[in-house]
Short mmCIF file of C-alpha atoms in Angstrom, two decimals:
data_model
loop_
_atom_site.label_atom_id
_atom_site.label_comp_id
_atom_site.label_asym_id
_atom_site.label_seq_id
_atom_site.Cartn_x
_atom_site.Cartn_y
_atom_site.Cartn_z
CA MET A 1 106.85 -76.02 -19.44
CA PHE A 2 103.42 -74.92 -17.93
CA LYS A 3 100.68 -76.20 -20.15
CA GLU A 4 97.15 -74.99 -19.55
CA ILE A 5 93.79 -75.58 -21.54
CA VAL A 6 91.71 -73.15 -21.99
CA ILE A 7 87.73 -73.91 -23.01
CA ASN A 8 85.11 -70.95 -24.83
CA VAL A 9 81.42 -72.82 -24.55
CA THR A 10 78.71 -70.93 -26.04
CA GLU A 11 75.30 -71.93 -27.33
CA ARG A 12 76.50 -73.39 -31.20
CA GLU A 13 80.10 -73.22 -30.74
CA THR A 14 83.23 -74.68 -28.64
CA ARG A 15 86.70 -73.71 -28.75
CA VAL A 16 89.39 -75.19 -26.73
CA ALA A 17 92.86 -73.46 -26.84
CA LEU A 18 96.38 -75.04 -25.63
CA LEU A 19 98.60 -72.94 -24.06
CA GLU A 20 102.31 -73.56 -23.13
CA ASP A 21 104.20 -70.54 -21.07
CA GLY A 22 100.75 -68.16 -21.22
CA THR A 23 101.20 -68.56 -25.19
CA ILE A 24 98.15 -69.95 -27.03
CA VAL A 25 100.16 -73.18 -29.85
CA GLU A 26 96.78 -74.83 -30.61
CA VAL A 27 93.48 -74.02 -31.26
CA PHE A 28 90.14 -76.25 -32.22
CA ILE A 29 86.73 -74.65 -32.86
CA GLU A 30 83.55 -76.97 -33.19
CA ARG A 31 80.34 -75.00 -33.88
CA GLY A 32 76.98 -75.35 -35.65
CA SER A 33 77.55 -75.40 -39.23
CA PHE A 34 81.34 -77.14 -38.34
CA VAL A 35 82.16 -80.32 -36.33
CA ASP A 36 84.85 -82.59 -36.79
CA ILE A 37 83.60 -85.80 -37.22
CA THR A 38 87.12 -88.08 -37.09
CA GLY A 39 86.97 -91.09 -35.19
CA ASN A 40 82.84 -91.42 -35.65
CA ILE A 41 81.93 -95.06 -37.29
CA TYR A 42 79.28 -95.01 -39.78
CA LYS A 43 76.82 -97.85 -41.17
CA GLY A 44 77.37 -97.40 -45.32
CA ARG A 45 76.77 -98.21 -48.10
CA VAL A 46 79.03 -98.39 -51.57
CA GLN A 47 78.11 -95.77 -54.20
CA ARG A 48 81.10 -96.46 -56.79
CA VAL A 49 84.03 -98.46 -57.15
CA LEU A 50 86.74 -96.64 -59.11
CA PRO A 51 89.82 -99.87 -60.17
CA GLY A 52 91.46 -97.38 -61.90
CA ILE A 53 92.23 -95.60 -58.82
CA GLN A 54 92.20 -98.67 -56.19
CA ALA A 55 89.81 -96.56 -54.55
CA ALA A 56 85.66 -96.08 -53.77
CA PHE A 57 83.09 -93.79 -52.69
CA ILE A 58 80.65 -94.68 -49.89
CA ASP A 59 77.40 -92.63 -48.93
CA ILE A 60 77.79 -92.06 -45.25
CA GLY A 61 74.74 -90.43 -45.22
CA LEU A 62 76.71 -86.77 -45.42
CA SER A 63 76.54 -84.27 -47.98
CA GLN A 64 79.82 -85.77 -49.66
CA ALA A 65 80.59 -88.79 -50.15
CA ALA A 66 83.31 -90.81 -47.81
CA PHE A 67 86.65 -91.71 -49.80
CA ILE A 68 87.99 -95.59 -48.70
CA TYR A 69 91.23 -96.58 -50.69
CA VAL A 70 91.80 -100.35 -51.47
CA ASP A 71 94.48 -100.37 -48.65
CA ASP A 72 91.74 -99.41 -46.18
CA VAL A 73 89.14 -102.38 -46.96
CA ILE A 74 89.17 -105.52 -44.82
CA ARG A 75 90.46 -108.61 -46.95
CA ASN A 76 88.00 -110.55 -46.03
CA GLY A 77 84.76 -108.43 -46.48
CA PHE A 78 82.98 -107.50 -43.61
CA GLN A 79 82.22 -111.24 -42.25
CA ASP A 80 84.03 -110.07 -39.76
CA VAL A 81 81.50 -108.15 -38.23
CA GLU A 82 79.28 -110.94 -38.07
CA ARG A 83 82.13 -113.13 -36.12
CA GLU A 84 82.54 -110.98 -34.04
CA LEU A 85 79.15 -111.07 -32.53
CA ALA A 86 78.80 -114.43 -32.76
CA LEU A 87 82.16 -114.56 -30.13
CA ILE A 88 81.57 -111.61 -28.02
CA HIS A 89 80.38 -112.53 -24.08
CA SER A 90 107.00 -103.63 -31.46
CA ASN A 91 109.84 -101.38 -29.88
CA GLU A 92 109.27 -98.66 -32.64
CA ASP A 93 105.47 -98.88 -33.16
CA THR A 94 103.72 -95.90 -32.27
CA GLU A 95 100.24 -95.23 -31.45
CA GLU A 96 99.58 -93.34 -34.76
CA TYR A 97 102.47 -96.11 -36.88
CA LEU A 98 100.14 -98.75 -35.46
CA LEU A 99 97.19 -96.45 -36.33
CA GLU A 100 97.71 -96.52 -39.78
CA THR A 101 99.55 -99.33 -40.60
CA PHE A 102 97.81 -101.92 -39.51
CA ARG A 103 96.40 -104.31 -42.08
CA SER A 104 95.28 -107.32 -43.38
CA SER A 105 98.06 -110.43 -44.03
CA GLU A 106 96.06 -112.77 -46.34
CA GLY A 107 97.15 -111.12 -49.45
CA GLU A 108 96.49 -108.70 -51.91
CA SER A 109 93.39 -108.08 -53.60
CA PRO A 110 91.79 -105.34 -56.15
CA ILE A 111 89.15 -103.48 -54.57
CA GLU A 112 86.68 -104.61 -57.41
CA ASP A 113 86.87 -107.66 -55.45
CA LEU A 114 86.49 -106.32 -52.35
CA LEU A 115 83.47 -104.00 -52.88
CA VAL A 116 80.66 -104.22 -55.09
CA GLU A 117 78.10 -101.28 -55.18
CA GLY A 118 75.25 -101.58 -52.97
CA GLN A 119 77.43 -103.53 -50.25
CA GLU A 120 76.64 -102.58 -46.66
CA ILE A 121 79.69 -101.34 -45.29
CA LEU A 122 81.63 -100.16 -41.30
CA VAL A 123 83.96 -97.98 -41.65
CA HIS A 124 85.64 -95.27 -39.61
CA VAL A 125 86.48 -91.85 -40.54
CA ALA A 126 89.88 -91.09 -40.28
CA LYS A 127 90.17 -87.74 -41.54
CA ALA A 128 87.55 -84.84 -41.67
CA PRO A 129 86.62 -83.22 -44.84
CA MET A 130 88.71 -81.17 -46.15
CA GLY A 131 87.18 -78.52 -48.79
CA THR A 132 85.64 -80.06 -51.71
CA LYS A 133 87.32 -83.11 -50.73
CA GLY A 134 84.99 -86.11 -48.52
CA PRO A 135 85.70 -87.65 -45.54
CA ARG A 136 88.58 -90.44 -45.95
CA VAL A 137 87.34 -93.45 -43.80
CA THR A 138 88.53 -97.19 -42.93
CA SER A 139 87.26 -100.48 -42.53
CA TYR A 140 89.68 -101.09 -39.24
CA ILE A 141 88.00 -100.06 -36.79
CA SER A 142 90.07 -98.42 -33.55
CA LEU A 143 89.05 -97.83 -30.74
CA PRO A 144 90.96 -95.03 -28.46
CA GLY A 145 90.62 -95.36 -24.30
CA ARG A 146 93.31 -93.76 -22.33
CA TYR A 147 95.31 -96.58 -21.41
CA LEU A 148 94.39 -98.17 -24.38
CA VAL A 149 93.81 -98.86 -28.71
CA LEU A 150 91.31 -101.44 -29.48
CA MET A 151 91.52 -102.51 -32.70
CA PRO A 152 88.90 -105.18 -33.09
CA PHE A 153 90.28 -106.18 -37.31
CA SER A 154 94.06 -106.68 -35.66
CA ASN A 155 95.74 -109.16 -33.89
CA HIS A 156 99.01 -106.82 -32.91
CA ILE A 157 100.01 -105.46 -29.65
CA GLY A 158 102.03 -102.23 -29.80
CA VAL A 159 103.59 -100.35 -26.90
CA SER A 160 103.72 -96.27 -27.41
CA ARG A 161 107.00 -95.10 -28.58
CA ARG A 162 106.72 -92.14 -25.89
CA ILE A 163 107.48 -94.88 -22.82
CA GLU A 164 111.01 -95.40 -23.76
CA ASP A 165 111.75 -97.83 -20.58
CA GLU A 166 112.60 -101.20 -21.76
CA THR A 167 111.53 -102.79 -19.17
CA GLU A 168 108.20 -100.69 -18.71
CA ARG A 169 107.78 -101.78 -21.96
CA VAL A 170 108.45 -105.14 -21.51
CA ARG A 171 105.88 -105.49 -18.57
CA LEU A 172 103.14 -103.40 -20.17
CA LYS A 173 103.22 -105.64 -23.41
CA THR A 174 102.96 -108.36 -21.10
CA ILE A 175 100.27 -107.58 -19.11
CA VAL A 176 97.92 -107.23 -21.64
CA GLY A 177 98.70 -110.38 -23.18
CA ASP A 178 98.27 -112.28 -20.30
CA MET A 179 94.80 -110.43 -19.76
CA ARG A 180 93.91 -110.83 -23.49
CA ASP A 181 91.47 -113.82 -24.18
CA ASN A 182 90.63 -113.49 -27.79
CA GLU A 183 92.22 -111.90 -31.40
CA TYR A 184 91.78 -108.21 -30.63
CA GLY A 185 95.20 -106.68 -30.93
CA TYR A 186 95.96 -103.27 -28.58
CA ILE A 187 97.55 -100.44 -28.63
CA VAL A 188 99.70 -99.58 -25.23
CA ARG A 189 98.93 -95.68 -24.88
CA THR A 190 101.39 -93.14 -22.96
CA ALA A 191 99.33 -92.49 -20.70
CA ALA A 192 99.45 -96.77 -19.26
CA GLU A 193 103.19 -96.05 -18.23
CA GLY A 194 103.26 -97.51 -14.58
CA LEU A 195 99.29 -98.65 -14.96
CA ASP A 196 98.54 -102.10 -12.49
CA ALA A 197 96.84 -104.74 -14.41
CA ALA A 198 93.46 -104.17 -12.76
CA ARG A 199 92.57 -100.87 -14.16
CA MET A 200 93.97 -101.93 -17.39
CA LEU A 201 91.51 -104.71 -17.45
CA HIS A 202 89.11 -102.17 -16.26
CA GLU A 203 89.08 -100.49 -19.53
CA LYS A 204 90.20 -103.14 -21.52
CA GLN A 205 86.48 -104.62 -20.58
CA PHE A 206 85.10 -101.41 -21.57
CA LEU A 207 86.48 -101.05 -25.09
CA GLU A 208 85.61 -104.42 -25.47
CA ASN A 209 81.73 -103.82 -24.21
CA LEU A 210 81.75 -100.59 -26.87
CA TRP A 211 82.68 -102.46 -30.04
CA GLU A 212 79.88 -105.22 -28.82
CA ASN A 213 77.74 -102.52 -28.94
CA ILE A 214 78.68 -101.20 -32.28
CA CYS A 215 78.33 -104.54 -33.90
CA ARG A 216 74.92 -104.32 -32.70
CA LYS A 217 73.83 -101.67 -33.76
CA TYR A 218 75.65 -102.33 -37.37
CA LYS A 219 73.61 -105.61 -37.49
CA THR A 220 70.59 -103.57 -37.04
CA ALA A 221 71.21 -99.77 -38.17
CA PRO A 222 69.39 -98.50 -41.26
CA THR A 223 71.66 -97.78 -43.67
CA PRO A 224 73.45 -95.46 -44.07
CA SER A 225 73.38 -93.82 -40.38
CA LEU A 226 75.87 -93.17 -37.53
CA VAL A 227 76.58 -96.19 -35.07
CA HIS A 228 79.15 -94.68 -33.32
CA GLN A 229 80.21 -90.87 -32.28
CA GLU A 230 83.41 -90.18 -30.70
CA LEU A 231 83.73 -87.38 -27.79
CA SER A 232 82.85 -83.88 -27.88
CA LEU A 233 85.38 -81.41 -28.98
CA SER A 234 86.09 -80.48 -24.29
CA LEU A 235 85.91 -84.38 -23.36
CA ARG A 236 88.15 -85.11 -26.30
CA ALA A 237 90.51 -82.12 -25.35
CA VAL A 238 90.42 -84.03 -21.51
CA ARG A 239 91.61 -87.44 -23.11
CA ASP A 240 94.41 -86.03 -25.52
CA LEU A 241 95.63 -83.06 -23.84
CA LEU A 242 95.52 -83.12 -19.98
CA VAL A 243 95.51 -87.03 -19.28
CA HIS A 244 98.75 -86.47 -21.46
CA GLU A 245 100.75 -83.10 -21.59
CA ALA A 246 98.51 -80.29 -19.68
CA ASP A 247 98.61 -79.01 -16.32
CA ARG A 248 96.06 -76.85 -15.83
CA LEU A 249 92.14 -76.87 -17.38
CA VAL A 250 89.97 -73.97 -17.47
CA ILE A 251 86.25 -73.74 -18.58
CA ASP A 252 83.50 -70.94 -18.44
CA SER A 253 80.37 -73.36 -18.78
CA ALA A 254 79.23 -74.99 -15.56
CA HIS A 255 77.39 -77.69 -17.06
CA GLU A 256 79.89 -78.74 -19.60
CA CYS A 257 82.75 -78.84 -16.79
CA ASP A 258 80.63 -81.14 -14.86
CA ILE A 259 80.66 -82.94 -17.70
CA ILE A 260 84.42 -83.38 -17.74
CA ARG A 261 84.35 -84.14 -14.29
CA THR A 262 81.80 -86.99 -14.10
CA PHE A 263 83.81 -88.06 -17.07
CA LEU A 264 86.94 -88.34 -15.31
CA ALA A 265 85.48 -89.59 -12.36
CA SER A 266 85.20 -92.76 -14.66
CA PHE A 267 88.88 -92.74 -15.71
CA ASN A 268 91.15 -90.78 -13.40
CA PRO A 269 89.44 -89.34 -10.76
CA ASN A 270 93.04 -87.83 -9.61
CA LEU A 271 93.16 -85.66 -12.54
CA ASN A 272 89.30 -83.64 -11.03
CA GLY A 273 91.12 -81.65 -9.13
CA ARG A 274 92.90 -79.84 -12.56
CA VAL A 275 89.94 -79.16 -13.57
CA GLU A 276 88.58 -75.12 -12.60
CA LEU A 277 85.53 -73.41 -13.55
CA TYR A 278 86.44 -70.02 -14.68
CA GLU A 279 83.50 -67.18 -13.32
CA GLY A 280 84.96 -64.39 -13.88
CA CYS A 281 82.43 -61.00 -15.65
CA GLU A 282 84.80 -60.53 -18.78
CA PRO A 283 85.38 -63.49 -21.79
CA ILE A 284 87.64 -66.37 -21.07
CA PHE A 285 89.19 -65.84 -23.96
CA ASP A 286 89.87 -62.16 -23.64
CA ALA A 287 91.06 -62.58 -20.06
CA TYR A 288 93.49 -64.81 -21.56
CA ASN A 289 94.62 -62.04 -24.32
CA LEU A 290 94.03 -65.48 -27.12
CA GLU A 291 91.22 -63.42 -29.34
CA GLY A 292 94.46 -61.51 -30.49
CA ASP A 293 96.25 -64.04 -31.66
CA ILE A 294 93.40 -66.08 -33.07
CA SER A 295 92.57 -62.66 -35.40
CA ARG A 296 96.75 -62.45 -36.92
CA ALA A 297 96.24 -66.51 -37.17
CA ILE A 298 93.99 -65.68 -40.24
CA LYS A 299 95.98 -62.75 -41.78
CA ARG A 300 98.14 -63.38 -44.78
CA LYS A 301 101.04 -61.21 -43.40
CA VAL A 302 102.98 -61.52 -40.02
CA TRP A 303 105.28 -59.52 -39.04
CA LEU A 304 109.01 -60.54 -37.35
CA LYS A 305 109.79 -58.61 -34.63
CA SER A 306 113.01 -56.92 -36.25
CA GLY A 307 110.48 -55.92 -39.21
CA GLY A 308 110.88 -58.71 -41.56
CA TYR A 309 107.32 -60.71 -42.46
CA ILE A 310 106.51 -63.89 -43.29
CA ILE A 311 103.52 -64.44 -46.28
CA ILE A 312 101.38 -67.59 -46.25
CA GLU A 313 99.64 -68.60 -48.79
CA HIS A 314 97.19 -71.27 -49.22
CA THR A 315 96.64 -73.50 -52.76
CA GLU A 316 95.46 -76.12 -53.77
CA ALA A 317 98.08 -78.24 -54.19
CA LEU A 318 100.33 -76.64 -51.56
CA VAL A 319 100.63 -74.00 -48.49
CA ALA A 320 103.55 -71.31 -49.43
CA ILE A 321 105.39 -69.63 -47.17
CA ASP A 322 107.96 -66.70 -48.07
CA VAL A 323 110.29 -64.96 -45.96
CA ASN A 324 110.90 -61.50 -46.48
CA THR A 325 113.48 -58.47 -44.33
CA GLY A 326 110.06 -55.74 -44.38
CA ARG A 327 112.11 -52.99 -42.74
CA TYR A 328 115.13 -54.50 -41.04
CA VAL A 329 118.16 -53.14 -42.93
CA GLY A 330 120.50 -55.21 -40.41
CA LYS A 331 123.85 -53.64 -38.91
CA HIS A 332 126.94 -55.29 -40.27
CA ASN A 333 126.84 -56.81 -43.52
CA LEU A 334 124.37 -58.60 -45.81
CA GLU A 335 124.86 -61.92 -44.96
CA GLU A 336 124.37 -61.53 -41.52
CA THR A 337 121.03 -59.33 -41.53
CA ILE A 338 119.39 -62.27 -43.84
CA LEU A 339 120.31 -64.82 -41.61
CA LYS A 340 119.07 -63.48 -38.49
CA THR A 341 115.59 -62.44 -39.87
CA ASN A 342 115.36 -65.96 -41.41
CA LEU A 343 116.06 -67.32 -38.06
CA GLU A 344 113.22 -65.46 -36.70
CA ALA A 345 111.27 -66.14 -39.76
CA VAL A 346 111.62 -70.29 -38.75
CA LYS A 347 110.07 -69.74 -34.86
CA GLU A 348 107.24 -67.85 -36.50
CA ILE A 349 106.75 -70.29 -39.05
CA ALA A 350 107.31 -73.08 -37.29
CA TYR A 351 104.52 -71.27 -34.46
CA GLN A 352 101.84 -70.21 -37.57
CA ILE A 353 102.19 -73.54 -38.98
CA ARG A 354 101.24 -75.31 -35.74
CA LEU A 355 98.54 -72.75 -34.77
CA ARG A 356 97.06 -72.69 -37.92
CA ASP A 357 97.09 -76.25 -37.90
CA ILE A 358 98.69 -76.16 -41.70
CA GLY A 359 98.97 -79.68 -43.28
CA GLY A 360 99.57 -81.29 -46.32
CA LEU A 361 103.12 -79.78 -48.33
CA ILE A 362 104.12 -76.68 -46.92
CA ILE A 363 107.19 -74.99 -49.46
CA ILE A 364 108.91 -72.34 -47.44
CA ASP A 365 111.56 -69.98 -49.36
CA PHE A 366 113.78 -68.70 -47.15
CA ILE A 367 115.78 -65.48 -47.99
CA ASP A 368 118.66 -66.98 -50.26
CA MET A 369 121.77 -67.29 -48.00
CA GLN A 370 125.43 -67.61 -49.86
CA LYS A 371 126.92 -69.29 -47.10
CA LYS A 372 126.39 -73.54 -46.72
CA ALA A 373 127.28 -73.36 -42.93
CA SER A 374 124.19 -70.12 -42.68
CA GLN A 375 121.69 -73.23 -44.43
CA GLU A 376 122.51 -75.65 -42.10
CA LYS A 377 121.59 -73.41 -39.25
CA VAL A 378 118.11 -72.50 -40.68
CA TYR A 379 117.78 -76.09 -41.09
CA ASN A 380 118.25 -77.16 -38.03
CA ALA A 381 116.61 -74.64 -36.23
CA LEU A 382 113.64 -75.42 -38.11
CA LYS A 383 114.04 -79.06 -37.60
CA ASP A 384 114.17 -78.36 -33.74
CA ALA A 385 111.45 -75.83 -33.88
CA LEU A 386 109.16 -78.47 -34.71
CA ILE A 387 109.98 -80.71 -32.26
CA LYS A 388 107.39 -79.35 -30.23
CA ASP A 389 104.68 -80.12 -32.83
CA ARG A 390 102.63 -82.94 -32.22
CA SER A 391 101.74 -83.32 -35.84
CA LYS A 392 104.36 -85.22 -37.79
CA THR A 393 106.10 -83.77 -39.79
CA HIS A 394 109.54 -84.25 -42.40
CA VAL A 395 111.34 -81.59 -43.53
CA LEU A 396 113.72 -81.72 -46.32
CA PRO A 397 116.76 -79.54 -46.18
CA ILE A 398 117.59 -76.09 -47.85
CA SER A 399 117.51 -76.66 -51.57
CA ASP A 400 120.03 -75.23 -54.40
CA MET A 401 117.03 -72.38 -55.25
CA GLY A 402 117.01 -71.91 -51.42
CA LEU A 403 113.53 -73.41 -50.80
CA ILE A 404 112.18 -75.79 -48.12
CA GLU A 405 110.11 -78.87 -48.73
CA MET A 406 108.23 -80.40 -45.81
CA THR A 407 105.27 -82.53 -45.30
CA ARG A 408 103.69 -82.25 -41.72
CA LYS A 409 100.18 -84.87 -41.11
CA ARG A 410 97.27 -83.25 -41.73
CA ASN A 411 94.06 -84.80 -40.28
CA LYS A 412 91.11 -81.30 -40.56
CA GLU A 413 90.69 -78.29 -42.01
CA PRO A 414 93.26 -75.66 -40.93
CA LEU A 415 92.04 -72.94 -39.08
CA THR A 416 91.65 -70.17 -42.04
CA ARG A 417 88.94 -72.52 -44.01
CA ILE A 418 87.21 -72.65 -40.52
CA MET A 419 87.02 -68.93 -39.77
CA CYS A 420 86.80 -67.81 -42.90
CA GLU A 421 84.76 -67.78 -46.24
CA PRO A 422 85.95 -66.72 -50.30
CA CYS A 423 85.10 -63.23 -50.62
CA VAL A 424 81.81 -61.97 -52.04
CA CYS A 425 84.35 -60.17 -54.46
CA CYS A 426 87.18 -61.90 -56.07
CA GLU A 427 85.37 -65.07 -55.29
CA GLY A 428 88.23 -66.39 -53.31
CA GLU A 429 90.46 -65.70 -55.90
CA GLY A 430 92.88 -63.06 -54.42
CA HIS A 431 92.50 -60.96 -56.90
CA MET A 432 90.37 -58.22 -58.65
CA MET A 433 90.34 -56.61 -62.44
CA SER A 434 91.25 -52.70 -62.33
CA ARG A 435 88.89 -50.69 -62.05
CA GLN A 436 90.72 -49.00 -65.22
CA SER A 437 90.81 -52.77 -67.37
CA ILE A 438 87.58 -52.67 -66.23
CA CYS A 439 86.52 -49.70 -67.83
CA TYR A 440 88.11 -50.80 -71.30
CA ASN A 441 85.72 -53.69 -71.09
CA VAL A 442 82.72 -51.47 -70.93
CA TYR A 443 84.04 -50.20 -74.21
CA ARG A 444 83.89 -53.92 -75.68
CA GLU A 445 81.25 -54.49 -74.48
CA ILE A 446 79.38 -51.50 -75.97
CA MET A 447 80.97 -52.13 -79.28
CA ARG A 448 79.43 -55.50 -78.96
CA GLU A 449 76.01 -54.60 -78.85
CA SER A 450 76.17 -51.38 -81.43
CA GLN A 451 75.70 -54.00 -84.02
CA ASP A 452 72.03 -54.30 -83.12
CA ILE A 453 71.59 -50.13 -82.06
CA LEU A 454 68.21 -48.53 -83.31
CA GLY A 455 67.83 -45.94 -80.93
CA LYS A 456 69.53 -42.57 -80.69
CA ARG A 457 70.91 -43.43 -76.33
CA LEU A 458 72.58 -46.15 -74.64
CA ALA A 459 72.31 -46.04 -71.21
CA VAL A 460 75.61 -47.88 -69.47
CA LYS A 461 75.09 -49.18 -65.68
CA VAL A 462 77.85 -50.25 -63.91
CA ASN A 463 79.77 -50.31 -60.25
CA SER A 464 79.95 -46.97 -59.13
CA GLN A 465 83.95 -46.98 -58.69
CA VAL A 466 84.00 -47.37 -62.68
CA ALA A 467 81.30 -44.85 -62.91
CA ASP A 468 83.93 -42.54 -61.34
CA LEU A 469 86.73 -43.17 -63.88
CA LEU A 470 84.26 -43.35 -66.72
CA HIS A 471 83.42 -39.66 -65.87
CA GLY A 472 87.01 -38.61 -65.30
CA GLU A 473 90.33 -40.11 -66.61
CA GLU A 474 88.61 -42.85 -68.74
CA ASN A 475 86.24 -40.25 -69.92
CA GLU A 476 87.58 -40.10 -73.25
CA LEU A 477 86.61 -43.83 -74.63
CA ILE A 478 82.85 -42.90 -73.88
CA VAL A 479 83.74 -39.51 -75.86
CA ALA A 480 85.51 -41.90 -78.79
CA LEU A 481 82.63 -44.39 -78.57
CA GLU A 482 80.06 -41.69 -79.19
CA ASN A 483 81.58 -40.09 -82.41
CA ARG A 484 82.33 -43.18 -83.05
CA LEU A 485 78.83 -44.57 -83.10
CA GLY A 486 76.97 -41.74 -83.81
CA VAL A 487 74.99 -42.46 -80.60
CA GLN A 488 74.68 -40.82 -76.75
CA ILE A 489 75.91 -43.06 -74.00
CA VAL A 490 74.93 -42.20 -70.41
CA ILE A 491 76.87 -43.80 -67.45
CA TYR A 492 74.77 -44.77 -64.74
CA PRO A 493 76.87 -45.52 -61.46
CA ASN A 494 74.48 -48.60 -58.80
CA PRO A 495 76.33 -49.35 -55.74
CA HIS A 496 74.97 -52.62 -55.31
CA PHE A 497 76.65 -53.42 -58.70
CA HIS A 498 79.70 -56.08 -58.33
CA MET A 499 83.20 -54.61 -59.48
CA GLU A 500 83.64 -56.67 -62.54
CA GLU A 501 79.20 -56.03 -64.08
CA ILE A 502 78.05 -54.26 -67.05
CA GLU A 503 74.86 -53.57 -68.46
CA VAL A 504 74.00 -51.77 -71.92
CA ILE A 505 70.50 -50.95 -71.93
CA GLU A 506 69.58 -49.21 -75.30
CA ILE A 507 66.89 -47.05 -74.78
CA LEU A 508 65.11 -45.99 -78.23
CA LYS A 509 62.09 -43.28 -77.24
CA ASP A 510 63.47 -40.19 -75.00
#
C-alpha cells in the first residue's frame, strides 16, 4: 500500500491529509481559531480541588481550566522537579499503553492530600479541549523523540509492541539500559528497530537537555504560562507519519518545506528524499481531489454505492450510526439484501470513523439479520476494517437488538467540530418548530396580550414565511381572534426575524 502525506499551508491554516493508495483516510486541521495543544507543557496553578470526584481544575492560562484526575498526579508532589534541577549535568508494552499507565508506586492517596488550591504544578496536556470540556492534563511528563520517549517521572524501560522480533526487542532494551545514567524511564519507539547505539545515545541526550530546559523554565516562568510547545502540525506529521509509515510527503509551501527538510536533517537525512515541494497552479487539495471527500465527511447522510446509506448523529454522550437499505432492493431474497447492505456499510463506517476522527462511545444500528452466521460476518468484517485505524478501538459482538457497541480512543475534536458551528436558526438542535406550530403560538401570544388591550388595533410582527401562512392557510386563526377580541389584527412580515420570533404591538391611535 502506497501512503502519502499532502500538506496545504496558508497564512492562518494548515491542513494535513494522509492518503492510502490515493484515498484520503485521515485529515488534520490547525487554524488561527483552533490549534491542537496536545503535548504542550504548562506551569499551572490549582484552582479547585474536588474530593467528590477525585479531580482538580488547573489554570494553565487558557479560556478553559484544565482537568486532572487523581491518578495523573505525582504522589510526592512536585519536589521531583526541584530534584531534577539538582541532578541534571516488558514485551506486552506499547507506546500508547506505557504513556497512559506509567504511575508512581508509592501507594494511593486522595487528591486532597496531593493538591491544594493555589499550588503551582507542572502539567502535560494529554487531551485537547473538546466542546465545553477543558483540556485533560497529567503531571507525568513524556517527551517524544523519533526513536525514544523520555519519561522523567518513571524508571521503566519499554519497547513498542510493533517491534515483534524478540531478539531485537532484547537488544534495544539492553542498549537503553546500558546507556542510562539516571532514573528516567524510556520507551523505545517503532522507528528504532535496527538502530545502532550511537544514534540512540544522541537522541537520549537531546531529550534530556530538553527536559533540563523545561525544568529551568518551570523555575523562573510566571504562573500560569506555557513552558514547552509541541511541534507544529506539519512537523508532527513528519515525526508521526512520514517517519513511521508514509512513503512520500508533498507540501505547497516553500517556507514550510525548508523547515521540514531542516528538521529531518537533524534526525534522519535519508528521509529528505521523500519530501517534495508542490509547485502546480491548481490548489494542492484540488489536484489530489480531496476537497469533495472532506466536504462529504461533515455530512449527516453518507450514500453507499448499492443505493443504501448510513446516518451519523453526534450526541453529547455518544455517536449513533444507523444503516438503511435506501434505494437498494436486492436481487434474490431479503436476508441476502440485508447482509450485502450491512457488509457494504461496514467498510464505509470504518472509513468515516477514521476520516472524521470520531471518538468515545459509538453505537451502530445495523439492519436486523435473522441468521447468526450473517451477524458473525458483519461483526468480523467490522473488526477487520478497523485494523488499519491507528487509534485504539474496542468492538463488542452484535447484541440481540442488532446493535454493535464500540469505543474509539478520543484525543481531539472530531472533524465536524473543527469545521462546523451550530446553526444560527436551530442553535444546534437539529430541528425547528414548524411554521404551523408557530402560527398557533402567535394565536396564544395574542390571547395573552389581550388582557391589557386598550386600543382597537394590534400589529403582529413575525418572520416572512410565518406571515405568508397567517395570510393564507391559517388566516382563520386571525379572523377568529378579531371576532373574539373585537380588535383589528395586522400581520407585518419581517425577513430579519428568527422563524420563532413574535412581537405583538398595541396601536392606540389610527
